[in-house]
Amino acid sequence: MKPLLLAGALMLAIPGAAVADPPWKPGHHGPGKHHNARHYEKDRRKAEREYWKDRQKAERQYQRDLARAERRWARGQYLPRSYLADTYYVRDYRAYGLAAPPAGYTWVRPDPRDDSYYMVQLATGLIEQIFGP
């Protein structure tokens, strides 16, 4: 009977050892955790600002790359219909050293940052001639 009581007492003592104090200091939530909510929130906001800053930078670069890719057309290709609007037409073509376009054609400058001018057919957008770099 004594060995049974001794075994029972040992069984009750063993789980008590597993509930020991954590190895970190009291007041901390564990290794790698912030010790107070203010510091956690400050770091979270900083990380979020950096994320959005990087995302905006990537978006600007993407738009620049996209604009560069859209601006390059060759003779015989079709200019997108969005550029066949009055705002892109070159009315004072002689000031740019361009010849007068034939009937049914007009000079178009799709990007004001680029000095490329396209003579396009108004009905289809077919590029007949390119002037510029």
Coordinates of C-alpha atoms in Angstrom, one line a residue:
M1 CA 0.0 0.0 0.0
K2 CA 2.9 2.3 0.8
P3 CA 4.3 2.0 -2.8
L4 CA 0.9 2.9 -4.2
L5 CA 0.7 6.0 -2.1
L6 CA 4.3 7.0 -3.0
A7 CA 3.5 6.6 -6.7
G8 CA 0.4 8.6 -6.4
A9 CA 2.2 11.4 -4.6
L10 CA 4.9 11.5 -7.3
M11 CA 2.2 11.6 -10.0
L12 CA 0.7 14.7 -8.4
A13 CA 4.1 16.4 -8.0
I14 CA 5.2 16.0 -11.7
P15 CA 2.5 18.1 -13.3
G16 CA 3.3 20.9 -10.8
A17 CA 6.9 21.1 -12.3
A18 CA 5.5 21.8 -15.8
V19 CA 3.7 24.9 -14.5
A20 CA 6.9 26.8 -13.7
D21 CA 7.4 30.5 -14.3
P22 CA 8.4 31.4 -17.8
P23 CA 12.1 32.1 -18.5
W24 CA 11.5 35.8 -19.4
K25 CA 10.9 38.7 -17.0
P26 CA 7.5 39.4 -15.5
G27 CA 5.5 41.9 -17.4
H28 CA 6.7 40.7 -20.8
H29 CA 4.6 38.7 -23.1
G30 CA 7.4 36.4 -24.2
P31 CA 10.5 36.5 -26.3
G32 CA 10.4 38.9 -29.2
K33 CA 7.1 40.5 -28.0
H34 CA 6.7 44.2 -27.3
H35 CA 6.5 45.0 -23.6
N36 CA 3.8 47.6 -24.1
A37 CA 1.1 48.3 -26.6
R38 CA 2.4 51.9 -27.4
H39 CA 5.7 50.6 -28.8
Y40 CA 3.9 47.9 -30.7
E41 CA 1.5 50.4 -32.2
K42 CA 4.3 52.7 -33.1
D43 CA 6.3 50.0 -34.9
R44 CA 3.1 48.8 -36.7
R45 CA 2.4 52.3 -38.0
K46 CA 6.0 52.7 -39.1
A47 CA 5.9 49.4 -41.0
E48 CA 2.6 50.4 -42.6
R49 CA 4.0 53.7 -43.8
E50 CA 7.0 52.0 -45.3
Y51 CA 4.8 49.5 -47.1
W52 CA 2.7 52.2 -48.7
K53 CA 5.7 54.3 -49.6
D54 CA 7.3 51.3 -51.4
R55 CA 4.0 50.5 -53.0
Q56 CA 3.5 54.0 -54.4
K57 CA 7.1 54.0 -55.6
A58 CA 6.5 50.8 -57.5
E59 CA 3.2 52.1 -58.9
R60 CA 5.0 55.2 -60.2
Q61 CA 7.7 53.1 -61.8
Y62 CA 5.1 50.8 -63.4
Q63 CA 3.2 53.8 -64.9
R64 CA 6.5 55.2 -66.3
D65 CA 7.3 51.9 -67.9
L66 CA 3.8 51.5 -69.2
A67 CA 3.9 55.0 -70.7
R68 CA 7.2 54.3 -72.4
A69 CA 5.9 51.0 -73.8
E70 CA 2.7 52.7 -75.1
R71 CA 4.5 55.6 -76.9
R72 CA 6.4 53.5 -79.4
W73 CA 4.6 52.7 -82.6
A74 CA 5.9 52.0 -86.0
R75 CA 4.7 53.0 -89.5
G76 CA 1.9 50.7 -90.5
Q77 CA 0.6 50.1 -87.0
Y78 CA -2.6 51.5 -85.6
L79 CA -2.6 54.3 -83.0
P80 CA -5.0 53.5 -80.2
R81 CA -8.4 55.3 -80.6
S82 CA -7.9 57.2 -77.3
Y83 CA -5.2 59.2 -79.1
L84 CA -7.5 60.1 -82.0
A85 CA -9.0 62.9 -80.0
D86 CA -8.8 66.6 -80.7
T87 CA -6.5 67.2 -77.6
Y88 CA -3.7 65.2 -79.3
Y89 CA -4.0 66.8 -82.8
V90 CA -1.2 69.1 -83.9
R91 CA -3.0 72.1 -85.6
D92 CA 0.1 74.3 -86.0
Y93 CA 2.1 71.7 -87.8
R94 CA 4.3 74.3 -89.6
A95 CA 5.7 75.5 -86.3
Y96 CA 7.0 72.0 -85.7
G97 CA 8.5 71.7 -89.1
L98 CA 5.8 69.3 -90.4
A99 CA 4.3 69.2 -93.8
A100 CA 0.6 69.7 -94.3
P101 CA -1.2 66.4 -93.9
P102 CA -3.3 65.2 -96.9
A103 CA -7.1 65.1 -96.7
G104 CA -8.3 62.5 -94.2
Y105 CA -5.0 62.6 -92.2
T106 CA -3.8 64.6 -89.3
W107 CA -0.7 65.0 -87.2
V108 CA -0.9 63.5 -83.7
R109 CA 1.4 64.0 -80.7
P110 CA 0.4 61.4 -78.1
D111 CA 2.8 62.4 -75.4
P112 CA 3.8 66.1 -74.8
R113 CA 7.1 64.9 -73.1
D114 CA 8.1 63.1 -76.3
D115 CA 8.9 64.9 -79.6
S116 CA 7.4 62.2 -81.8
Y117 CA 4.7 63.2 -84.2
Y118 CA 2.6 60.7 -86.1
M119 CA 0.7 61.3 -89.3
V120 CA -2.4 59.1 -88.9
Q121 CA -5.4 58.3 -91.0
L122 CA -8.4 59.8 -89.1
A123 CA -10.8 57.0 -90.1
T124 CA -8.7 54.1 -88.9
G125 CA -5.7 55.4 -86.9
L126 CA -3.2 53.8 -89.3
I127 CA 0.2 55.5 -88.9
E128 CA 1.4 56.7 -92.3
Q129 CA 4.5 58.7 -91.3
I130 CA 6.5 59.4 -88.1
F131 CA 8.5 62.5 -87.5
G132 CA 10.8 62.8 -84.5
P133 CA 13.2 60.6 -82.5

